[in-house]
């Protein structure tokens, strides 16, 4: 099974839940892909979480505020 990590980057900004990554994750899960959202804005350590999860693909979102 493929594993995908979706990253919401950034720190010290006004926080908004990464709904875009939630929508993408639910779509990928419909097709049997294991997905983890790593949210740096919520305080998660991106490098540590990627090392623990060991995904096949890492994707990073980019929005106008970030």
PDB file of C-alpha atoms in Angstrom, residues 5 9-10 13 20 23 26-27 29 36-39 43-44 49-50 54-56 59:
ATOM      1  CA  UNK A   5       2.322  12.492   3.817  1.00  0.00           C
ATOM      2  CA  UNK A   9       3.982  24.230   6.578  1.00  0.00           C
ATOM      3  CA  UNK A  10       4.543  27.340   8.636  1.00  0.00           C
ATOM      4  CA  UNK A  13       0.874  32.570  11.736  1.00  0.00           C
ATOM      5  CA  UNK A  20      -7.625  21.478   1.514  1.00  0.00           C
ATOM      6  CA  UNK A  23     -10.307  16.953   1.201  1.00  0.00           C
ATOM      7  CA  UNK A  26     -10.267  11.690   1.931  1.00  0.00           C
ATOM      8  CA  UNK A  27     -10.066  11.363  -1.870  1.00  0.00           C
ATOM      9  CA  UNK A  29      -8.197   7.130   1.049  1.00  0.00           C
ATOM     10  CA  UNK A  36      -1.161  11.257   7.084  1.00  0.00           C
ATOM     11  CA  UNK A  37      -1.529  15.022   7.436  1.00  0.00           C
ATOM     12  CA  UNK A  38       1.411  16.667   9.203  1.00  0.00           C
ATOM     13  CA  UNK A  39       0.480  20.149  10.378  1.00  0.00           C
ATOM     14  CA  UNK A  43       2.923  22.419  16.379  1.00  0.00           C
ATOM     15  CA  UNK A  44       3.906  19.099  14.790  1.00  0.00           C
ATOM     16  CA  UNK A  49       6.795  12.878  11.713  1.00  0.00           C
ATOM     17  CA  UNK A  50       8.100  12.088   8.216  1.00  0.00           C
ATOM     18  CA  UNK A  54       8.211   6.774   6.263  1.00  0.00           C
ATOM     19  CA  UNK A  55       5.933   7.761   3.349  1.00  0.00           C
ATOM     20  CA  UNK A  56       6.423   6.911  -0.338  1.00  0.00           C
ATOM     21  CA  UNK A  59       3.389  16.698  -0.689  1.00  0.00           C
TER      22      UNK A  59
END
